[in-house]
């Protein structure tokens, strides 16, 4: 079976190695790249308050390993958040970055906005409480809007932005050539980790003369993205998170459907 790993190059290698170890042929087709950006003066003030006013924030949400690394780099050496500030990491990889710095971290059972909303550390926040988010530009808007609608003061720092890789068209052309050479009878399985990644995939497919969206099976992260893909009548298996074992479970589910 062919597996198309669309994760950003900086995050793709562990998953590629894990899927290869399971006997899959893995093709790399990054649909997003992460580019560091300068934070604004206001965001600098949020970070300063987080480090210098221990009781200002009741929770910190860290959405990715990249956000964790860049946020930690902006903290004083050896800094540990106040015990009154719950640190919530989206994903085990994000949590591991923070734990290596000595932080106590909680992870939602489901790595979606909905999963975080169900966490006691989030659901107990009240009007007038403060929450800080370390993220990429524009990330986790659903969670932010939900909390703001409930009177929670949400401050967010965007450490990076996501964009379609400049070489995406070239890589996509190479991927198509590889698929043609492999000539597999089974549909390739494509990992789609976000709505933005899927938009980039659709744009690349629209320019293809060899393949259509229907020529692939899809693994989609989260409920909303799965709904978007299934609404297009495309075969899709939902993933609850993007850890290697969950992706492998999705691949097996695709296999079972095609048997």
PDB file of C-alpha atoms in Angstrom:
ATOM      1  CA  UNK A   1       0.000   0.000   0.000  1.00  0.00           C
ATOM      2  CA  UNK A   2       1.120   3.550  -0.764  1.00  0.00           C
ATOM      3  CA  UNK A   3       0.905   6.196   1.954  1.00  0.00           C
ATOM      4  CA  UNK A   4       1.211   9.896   1.101  1.00  0.00           C
ATOM      5  CA  UNK A   5       2.669  11.806   4.041  1.00  0.00           C
ATOM      6  CA  UNK A   6       1.559  15.434   3.733  1.00  0.00           C
ATOM      7  CA  UNK A   7       2.923  16.678   7.058  1.00  0.00           C
ATOM      8  CA  UNK A   8       5.328  19.654   7.010  1.00  0.00           C
ATOM      9  CA  UNK A   9       8.875  18.540   6.285  1.00  0.00           C
ATOM     10  CA  UNK A  10       9.960  19.503   9.811  1.00  0.00           C
ATOM     11  CA  UNK A  11       7.417  17.059  11.311  1.00  0.00           C
ATOM     12  CA  UNK A  12       7.239  14.314   8.686  1.00  0.00           C
ATOM     13  CA  UNK A  13      10.205  12.029   9.390  1.00  0.00           C
ATOM     14  CA  UNK A  14       8.947  10.097  12.475  1.00  0.00           C
ATOM     15  CA  UNK A  15       5.663   9.278  10.734  1.00  0.00           C
ATOM     16  CA  UNK A  16       7.412   8.268   7.515  1.00  0.00           C
ATOM     17  CA  UNK A  17       9.715   5.924   9.417  1.00  0.00           C
ATOM     18  CA  UNK A  18       6.816   4.438  11.398  1.00  0.00           C
ATOM     19  CA  UNK A  19       4.769   3.722   8.269  1.00  0.00           C
ATOM     20  CA  UNK A  20       7.771   2.280   6.437  1.00  0.00           C
ATOM     21  CA  UNK A  21       8.342  -0.022   9.407  1.00  0.00           C
ATOM     22  CA  UNK A  22       4.781  -1.297   8.871  1.00  0.00           C
ATOM     23  CA  UNK A  23       5.643  -2.167   5.273  1.00  0.00           C
ATOM     24  CA  UNK A  24       4.061   0.811   3.519  1.00  0.00           C
ATOM     25  CA  UNK A  25       5.590   2.650   0.591  1.00  0.00           C
ATOM     26  CA  UNK A  26       5.715   6.277   1.737  1.00  0.00           C
ATOM     27  CA  UNK A  27       5.695   9.262  -0.596  1.00  0.00           C
ATOM     28  CA  UNK A  28       6.412  12.725   0.797  1.00  0.00           C
ATOM     29  CA  UNK A  29       4.102  15.536  -0.322  1.00  0.00           C
ATOM     30  CA  UNK A  30       4.171  18.357   2.266  1.00  0.00           C
ATOM     31  CA  UNK A  31       1.071  20.522   1.920  1.00  0.00           C
ATOM     32  CA  UNK A  32       2.124  23.092   4.515  1.00  0.00           C
ATOM     33  CA  UNK A  33       5.324  24.667   5.725  1.00  0.00           C
ATOM     34  CA  UNK A  34       5.822  26.564   8.963  1.00  0.00           C
ATOM     35  CA  UNK A  35       7.558  29.933   8.748  1.00  0.00           C
ATOM     36  CA  UNK A  36       8.684  31.818  11.857  1.00  0.00           C
ATOM     37  CA  UNK A  37       7.293  35.344  12.150  1.00  0.00           C
ATOM     38  CA  UNK A  38       8.088  38.242  14.459  1.00  0.00           C
ATOM     39  CA  UNK A  39       5.543  38.701  17.209  1.00  0.00           C
ATOM     40  CA  UNK A  40       3.901  42.092  17.646  1.00  0.00           C
ATOM     41  CA  UNK A  41       4.479  44.510  20.496  1.00  0.00           C
ATOM     42  CA  UNK A  42       1.141  43.501  22.005  1.00  0.00           C
ATOM     43  CA  UNK A  43       2.077  39.819  21.807  1.00  0.00           C
ATOM     44  CA  UNK A  44       5.376  40.629  23.506  1.00  0.00           C
ATOM     45  CA  UNK A  45       3.350  42.173  26.326  1.00  0.00           C
ATOM     46  CA  UNK A  46       1.280  38.972  26.629  1.00  0.00           C
ATOM     47  CA  UNK A  47       4.455  36.896  26.893  1.00  0.00           C
ATOM     48  CA  UNK A  48       5.964  39.262  29.440  1.00  0.00           C
ATOM     49  CA  UNK A  49       2.808  39.133  31.550  1.00  0.00           C
ATOM     50  CA  UNK A  50       2.810  35.323  31.406  1.00  0.00           C
ATOM     51  CA  UNK A  51       6.363  35.192  32.737  1.00  0.00           C
ATOM     52  CA  UNK A  52       6.188  38.055  35.241  1.00  0.00           C
ATOM     53  CA  UNK A  53       2.599  37.975  36.544  1.00  0.00           C
ATOM     54  CA  UNK A  54       2.142  34.372  37.750  1.00  0.00           C
ATOM     55  CA  UNK A  55      -1.559  34.645  38.506  1.00  0.00           C
ATOM     56  CA  UNK A  56      -2.747  36.547  35.434  1.00  0.00           C
ATOM     57  CA  UNK A  57      -3.517  33.500  33.278  1.00  0.00           C
ATOM     58  CA  UNK A  58      -5.579  30.559  34.474  1.00  0.00           C
ATOM     59  CA  UNK A  59      -4.551  28.431  31.483  1.00  0.00           C
ATOM     60  CA  UNK A  60      -2.051  28.255  28.627  1.00  0.00           C
ATOM     61  CA  UNK A  61      -2.937  26.309  25.465  1.00  0.00           C
ATOM     62  CA  UNK A  62       0.015  25.251  23.295  1.00  0.00           C
ATOM     63  CA  UNK A  63      -1.120  23.985  19.913  1.00  0.00           C
ATOM     64  CA  UNK A  64       2.014  22.452  18.368  1.00  0.00           C
ATOM     65  CA  UNK A  65       5.635  21.447  19.010  1.00  0.00           C
ATOM     66  CA  UNK A  66       6.754  24.494  17.020  1.00  0.00           C
ATOM     67  CA  UNK A  67       4.688  26.833  19.200  1.00  0.00           C
ATOM     68  CA  UNK A  68       6.055  25.082  22.293  1.00  0.00           C
ATOM     69  CA  UNK A  69       9.691  25.459  21.245  1.00  0.00           C
ATOM     70  CA  UNK A  70       9.342  29.103  20.266  1.00  0.00           C
ATOM     71  CA  UNK A  71       7.298  29.993  23.327  1.00  0.00           C
ATOM     72  CA  UNK A  72       9.826  28.333  25.624  1.00  0.00           C
ATOM     73  CA  UNK A  73      12.667  30.173  23.904  1.00  0.00           C
ATOM     74  CA  UNK A  74      10.961  33.449  24.820  1.00  0.00           C
ATOM     75  CA  UNK A  75      10.727  32.514  28.514  1.00  0.00           C
ATOM     76  CA  UNK A  76      13.509  33.172  31.037  1.00  0.00           C
ATOM     77  CA  UNK A  77      15.873  30.232  31.448  1.00  0.00           C
ATOM     78  CA  UNK A  78      14.448  27.725  33.909  1.00  0.00           C
ATOM     79  CA  UNK A  79      11.024  29.390  33.984  1.00  0.00           C
ATOM     80  CA  UNK A  80       8.166  27.225  35.297  1.00  0.00           C
ATOM     81  CA  UNK A  81       4.536  28.442  35.086  1.00  0.00           C
ATOM     82  CA  UNK A  82       2.499  29.060  38.209  1.00  0.00           C
ATOM     83  CA  UNK A  83       0.659  25.978  39.557  1.00  0.00           C
ATOM     84  CA  UNK A  84      -2.502  28.070  39.170  1.00  0.00           C
ATOM     85  CA  UNK A  85      -2.019  28.148  35.400  1.00  0.00           C
ATOM     86  CA  UNK A  86      -3.036  24.895  33.699  1.00  0.00           C
ATOM     87  CA  UNK A  87      -0.758  24.101  30.751  1.00  0.00           C
ATOM     88  CA  UNK A  88      -2.629  22.270  27.991  1.00  0.00           C
ATOM     89  CA  UNK A  89      -0.687  20.726  25.113  1.00  0.00           C
ATOM     90  CA  UNK A  90      -2.341  19.652  21.878  1.00  0.00           C
ATOM     91  CA  UNK A  91      -0.680  16.329  21.125  1.00  0.00           C
ATOM     92  CA  UNK A  92       1.925  14.135  22.771  1.00  0.00           C
ATOM     93  CA  UNK A  93       4.769  15.662  20.744  1.00  0.00           C
ATOM     94  CA  UNK A  94       3.830  19.133  21.999  1.00  0.00           C
ATOM     95  CA  UNK A  95       3.571  17.863  25.559  1.00  0.00           C
ATOM     96  CA  UNK A  96       6.983  16.209  25.336  1.00  0.00           C
ATOM     97  CA  UNK A  97       8.673  19.487  24.344  1.00  0.00           C
ATOM     98  CA  UNK A  98       7.188  21.187  27.412  1.00  0.00           C
ATOM     99  CA  UNK A  99       7.872  18.299  29.788  1.00  0.00           C
ATOM    100  CA  UNK A 100      11.519  18.278  28.788  1.00  0.00           C
ATOM    101  CA  UNK A 101      11.606  21.848  30.113  1.00  0.00           C
ATOM    102  CA  UNK A 102      10.220  20.602  33.436  1.00  0.00           C
ATOM    103  CA  UNK A 103       6.632  21.757  32.923  1.00  0.00           C
ATOM    104  CA  UNK A 104       3.538  19.952  34.200  1.00  0.00           C
ATOM    105  CA  UNK A 105       1.272  19.413  31.193  1.00  0.00           C
ATOM    106  CA  UNK A 106      -2.249  18.152  30.485  1.00  0.00           C
ATOM    107  CA  UNK A 107      -3.428  16.727  27.145  1.00  0.00           C
ATOM    108  CA  UNK A 108      -7.028  16.475  25.911  1.00  0.00           C
ATOM    109  CA  UNK A 109      -8.309  12.983  25.135  1.00  0.00           C
ATOM    110  CA  UNK A 110      -9.294  14.291  21.698  1.00  0.00           C
ATOM    111  CA  UNK A 111      -6.953  16.796  20.068  1.00  0.00           C
ATOM    112  CA  UNK A 112      -9.710  18.838  18.437  1.00  0.00           C
ATOM    113  CA  UNK A 113     -11.259  22.126  19.544  1.00  0.00           C
ATOM    114  CA  UNK A 114     -14.206  20.128  20.854  1.00  0.00           C
ATOM    115  CA  UNK A 115     -11.895  17.859  22.848  1.00  0.00           C
ATOM    116  CA  UNK A 116     -10.254  20.827  24.527  1.00  0.00           C
ATOM    117  CA  UNK A 117     -13.601  22.437  25.324  1.00  0.00           C
ATOM    118  CA  UNK A 118     -14.512  19.317  27.320  1.00  0.00           C
ATOM    119  CA  UNK A 119     -11.386  19.486  29.481  1.00  0.00           C
ATOM    120  CA  UNK A 120     -12.129  20.587  33.071  1.00  0.00           C
ATOM    121  CA  UNK A 121      -9.242  23.057  32.865  1.00  0.00           C
ATOM    122  CA  UNK A 122     -11.062  24.793  29.988  1.00  0.00           C
ATOM    123  CA  UNK A 123     -14.731  24.225  30.802  1.00  0.00           C
ATOM    124  CA  UNK A 124     -14.361  25.685  34.307  1.00  0.00           C
ATOM    125  CA  UNK A 125     -13.036  29.014  33.022  1.00  0.00           C
ATOM    126  CA  UNK A 126     -15.436  31.806  33.896  1.00  0.00           C
ATOM    127  CA  UNK A 127     -16.184  35.324  32.801  1.00  0.00           C
ATOM    128  CA  UNK A 128     -13.210  37.515  33.588  1.00  0.00           C
ATOM    129  CA  UNK A 129     -10.664  34.665  33.568  1.00  0.00           C
ATOM    130  CA  UNK A 130      -7.641  34.905  31.281  1.00  0.00           C
ATOM    131  CA  UNK A 131      -6.240  32.297  28.903  1.00  0.00           C
ATOM    132  CA  UNK A 132      -3.110  32.512  26.749  1.00  0.00           C
ATOM    133  CA  UNK A 133      -2.662  30.611  23.476  1.00  0.00           C
ATOM    134  CA  UNK A 134       0.667  29.821  21.806  1.00  0.00           C
ATOM    135  CA  UNK A 135      -0.157  28.992  18.198  1.00  0.00           C
ATOM    136  CA  UNK A 136       0.441  29.625  14.520  1.00  0.00           C
ATOM    137  CA  UNK A 137      -1.234  32.597  12.876  1.00  0.00           C
ATOM    138  CA  UNK A 138      -4.991  32.079  12.736  1.00  0.00           C
ATOM    139  CA  UNK A 139      -4.935  28.752  14.587  1.00  0.00           C
ATOM    140  CA  UNK A 140      -7.632  27.436  16.957  1.00  0.00           C
ATOM    141  CA  UNK A 141     -10.170  30.124  16.108  1.00  0.00           C
ATOM    142  CA  UNK A 142     -13.110  27.907  17.091  1.00  0.00           C
ATOM    143  CA  UNK A 143     -11.743  27.444  20.613  1.00  0.00           C
ATOM    144  CA  UNK A 144     -10.887  31.133  20.946  1.00  0.00           C
ATOM    145  CA  UNK A 145     -14.337  32.236  19.756  1.00  0.00           C
ATOM    146  CA  UNK A 146     -16.065  29.778  22.104  1.00  0.00           C
ATOM    147  CA  UNK A 147     -14.176  31.080  25.128  1.00  0.00           C
ATOM    148  CA  UNK A 148     -14.627  34.727  24.203  1.00  0.00           C
ATOM    149  CA  UNK A 149     -18.370  34.165  23.774  1.00  0.00           C
ATOM    150  CA  UNK A 150     -18.376  32.893  27.365  1.00  0.00           C
ATOM    151  CA  UNK A 151     -16.641  35.993  28.691  1.00  0.00           C
ATOM    152  CA  UNK A 152     -13.120  34.561  28.955  1.00  0.00           C
ATOM    153  CA  UNK A 153     -10.319  36.963  28.044  1.00  0.00           C
ATOM    154  CA  UNK A 154      -8.200  35.199  25.417  1.00  0.00           C
ATOM    155  CA  UNK A 155      -4.749  36.471  24.461  1.00  0.00           C
ATOM    156  CA  UNK A 156      -2.946  34.727  21.612  1.00  0.00           C
ATOM    157  CA  UNK A 157       0.638  34.785  20.396  1.00  0.00           C
ATOM    158  CA  UNK A 158       1.294  33.657  16.816  1.00  0.00           C
ATOM    159  CA  UNK A 159       4.859  32.351  16.634  1.00  0.00           C
ATOM    160  CA  UNK A 160       4.688  31.171  13.023  1.00  0.00           C
ATOM    161  CA  UNK A 161       2.456  31.048   9.987  1.00  0.00           C
ATOM    162  CA  UNK A 162       1.436  28.135   7.774  1.00  0.00           C
ATOM    163  CA  UNK A 163       1.685  28.406   4.016  1.00  0.00           C
ATOM    164  CA  UNK A 164       1.741  26.197   0.970  1.00  0.00           C
ATOM    165  CA  UNK A 165       5.377  25.263   0.249  1.00  0.00           C
ATOM    166  CA  UNK A 166       6.899  27.194  -2.639  1.00  0.00           C
ATOM    167  CA  UNK A 167       8.009  23.908  -4.217  1.00  0.00           C
ATOM    168  CA  UNK A 168       4.601  22.213  -3.816  1.00  0.00           C
ATOM    169  CA  UNK A 169       3.837  22.057  -7.551  1.00  0.00           C
ATOM    170  CA  UNK A 170       7.229  20.497  -8.291  1.00  0.00           C
ATOM    171  CA  UNK A 171       6.854  17.965  -5.469  1.00  0.00           C
ATOM    172  CA  UNK A 172       3.339  17.125  -6.637  1.00  0.00           C
ATOM    173  CA  UNK A 173       4.615  16.461 -10.148  1.00  0.00           C
ATOM    174  CA  UNK A 174       7.286  14.153  -8.723  1.00  0.00           C
ATOM    175  CA  UNK A 175       4.671  12.352  -6.624  1.00  0.00           C
ATOM    176  CA  UNK A 176       2.502  11.730  -9.681  1.00  0.00           C
ATOM    177  CA  UNK A 177       5.477  10.245 -11.526  1.00  0.00           C
ATOM    178  CA  UNK A 178       6.234   7.993  -8.554  1.00  0.00           C
ATOM    179  CA  UNK A 179       2.622   6.814  -8.399  1.00  0.00           C
ATOM    180  CA  UNK A 180       2.686   5.992 -12.094  1.00  0.00           C
ATOM    181  CA  UNK A 181       5.898   3.995 -11.697  1.00  0.00           C
ATOM    182  CA  UNK A 182       4.577   2.096  -8.672  1.00  0.00           C
ATOM    183  CA  UNK A 183       1.347   1.234 -10.518  1.00  0.00           C
ATOM    184  CA  UNK A 184      -0.406  -0.029  -7.390  1.00  0.00           C
ATOM    185  CA  UNK A 185      -3.859  -1.563  -7.788  1.00  0.00           C
ATOM    186  CA  UNK A 186      -4.923  -0.154  -4.397  1.00  0.00           C
ATOM    187  CA  UNK A 187      -5.742   3.511  -3.947  1.00  0.00           C
ATOM    188  CA  UNK A 188      -2.973   5.500  -2.255  1.00  0.00           C
ATOM    189  CA  UNK A 189      -3.863   6.716   1.243  1.00  0.00           C
ATOM    190  CA  UNK A 190      -3.418  10.454   1.826  1.00  0.00           C
ATOM    191  CA  UNK A 191      -3.108  12.017   5.279  1.00  0.00           C
ATOM    192  CA  UNK A 192      -4.956  15.342   5.604  1.00  0.00           C
ATOM    193  CA  UNK A 193      -4.164  17.135   8.857  1.00  0.00           C
ATOM    194  CA  UNK A 194      -6.082  20.414   8.461  1.00  0.00           C
ATOM    195  CA  UNK A 195      -8.571  22.292   6.342  1.00  0.00           C
ATOM    196  CA  UNK A 196      -5.772  24.473   5.013  1.00  0.00           C
ATOM    197  CA  UNK A 197      -3.796  21.406   3.936  1.00  0.00           C
ATOM    198  CA  UNK A 198      -6.866  19.996   2.180  1.00  0.00           C
ATOM    199  CA  UNK A 199      -7.414  23.280   0.329  1.00  0.00           C
ATOM    200  CA  UNK A 200      -3.839  23.108  -0.940  1.00  0.00           C
ATOM    201  CA  UNK A 201      -4.333  19.466  -1.960  1.00  0.00           C
ATOM    202  CA  UNK A 202      -7.506  20.315  -3.879  1.00  0.00           C
ATOM    203  CA  UNK A 203      -5.727  23.127  -5.707  1.00  0.00           C
ATOM    204  CA  UNK A 204      -2.887  20.829  -6.732  1.00  0.00           C
ATOM    205  CA  UNK A 205      -5.352  18.159  -7.846  1.00  0.00           C
ATOM    206  CA  UNK A 206      -7.316  20.714  -9.884  1.00  0.00           C
ATOM    207  CA  UNK A 207      -4.197  21.295 -11.985  1.00  0.00           C
ATOM    208  CA  UNK A 208      -3.515  17.575 -12.467  1.00  0.00           C
ATOM    209  CA  UNK A 209      -4.201  15.831 -15.770  1.00  0.00           C
ATOM    210  CA  UNK A 210      -3.386  12.374 -14.370  1.00  0.00           C
ATOM    211  CA  UNK A 211      -5.342  12.046 -11.132  1.00  0.00           C
ATOM    212  CA  UNK A 212      -8.579  13.177  -9.519  1.00  0.00           C
ATOM    213  CA  UNK A 213      -9.595  13.523  -5.880  1.00  0.00           C
ATOM    214  CA  UNK A 214     -11.529  10.242  -6.128  1.00  0.00           C
ATOM    215  CA  UNK A 215      -8.348   8.314  -6.955  1.00  0.00           C
ATOM    216  CA  UNK A 216      -7.229   8.426  -3.310  1.00  0.00           C
ATOM    217  CA  UNK A 217      -8.404   7.286   0.110  1.00  0.00           C
ATOM    218  CA  UNK A 218      -8.168   9.873   2.875  1.00  0.00           C
ATOM    219  CA  UNK A 219      -7.265   9.983   6.551  1.00  0.00           C
ATOM    220  CA  UNK A 220      -8.643  13.193   8.077  1.00  0.00           C
ATOM    221  CA  UNK A 221      -7.849  14.683  11.467  1.00  0.00           C
ATOM    222  CA  UNK A 222     -10.941  15.610  13.444  1.00  0.00           C
ATOM    223  CA  UNK A 223     -14.692  15.719  13.026  1.00  0.00           C
ATOM    224  CA  UNK A 224     -15.095  18.900  10.984  1.00  0.00           C
ATOM    225  CA  UNK A 225     -12.406  18.051   8.435  1.00  0.00           C
ATOM    226  CA  UNK A 226     -13.795  14.536   8.034  1.00  0.00           C
ATOM    227  CA  UNK A 227     -17.216  16.038   7.339  1.00  0.00           C
ATOM    228  CA  UNK A 228     -15.785  18.378   4.702  1.00  0.00           C
ATOM    229  CA  UNK A 229     -14.176  15.471   2.863  1.00  0.00           C
ATOM    230  CA  UNK A 230     -17.121  13.069   3.135  1.00  0.00           C
ATOM    231  CA  UNK A 231     -19.470  15.820   1.911  1.00  0.00           C
ATOM    232  CA  UNK A 232     -17.487  15.644  -1.343  1.00  0.00           C
ATOM    233  CA  UNK A 233     -18.341  11.924  -1.544  1.00  0.00           C
ATOM    234  CA  UNK A 234     -14.706  10.985  -0.994  1.00  0.00           C
ATOM    235  CA  UNK A 235     -13.673   7.876   0.987  1.00  0.00           C
ATOM    236  CA  UNK A 236     -12.419   9.048   4.358  1.00  0.00           C
ATOM    237  CA  UNK A 237     -11.446   7.639   7.760  1.00  0.00           C
ATOM    238  CA  UNK A 238     -11.452   9.989  10.743  1.00  0.00           C
ATOM    239  CA  UNK A 239      -8.390  10.286  12.977  1.00  0.00           C
ATOM    240  CA  UNK A 240      -8.688  11.456  16.573  1.00  0.00           C
ATOM    241  CA  UNK A 241      -5.071  12.642  16.658  1.00  0.00           C
ATOM    242  CA  UNK A 242      -1.927  12.517  14.529  1.00  0.00           C
ATOM    243  CA  UNK A 243       0.261  10.192  16.571  1.00  0.00           C
ATOM    244  CA  UNK A 244       1.845   7.346  14.629  1.00  0.00           C
ATOM    245  CA  UNK A 245      -0.312   4.623  16.179  1.00  0.00           C
ATOM    246  CA  UNK A 246      -3.525   6.486  15.347  1.00  0.00           C
ATOM    247  CA  UNK A 247      -2.439   7.030  11.739  1.00  0.00           C
ATOM    248  CA  UNK A 248      -1.667   3.313  11.477  1.00  0.00           C
ATOM    249  CA  UNK A 249      -5.124   2.515  12.871  1.00  0.00           C
ATOM    250  CA  UNK A 250      -6.571   4.682  10.108  1.00  0.00           C
ATOM    251  CA  UNK A 251      -4.545   2.886   7.442  1.00  0.00           C
ATOM    252  CA  UNK A 252      -5.819  -0.452   8.730  1.00  0.00           C
ATOM    253  CA  UNK A 253      -9.396   0.873   8.653  1.00  0.00           C
ATOM    254  CA  UNK A 254      -8.934   1.844   4.998  1.00  0.00           C
ATOM    255  CA  UNK A 255      -7.584  -1.642   4.313  1.00  0.00           C
ATOM    256  CA  UNK A 256     -10.576  -3.256   5.979  1.00  0.00           C
ATOM    257  CA  UNK A 257     -13.011  -1.145   3.952  1.00  0.00           C
ATOM    258  CA  UNK A 258     -11.374  -2.145   0.683  1.00  0.00           C
ATOM    259  CA  UNK A 259     -11.261  -5.882   1.487  1.00  0.00           C
TER     260      UNK A 259
END
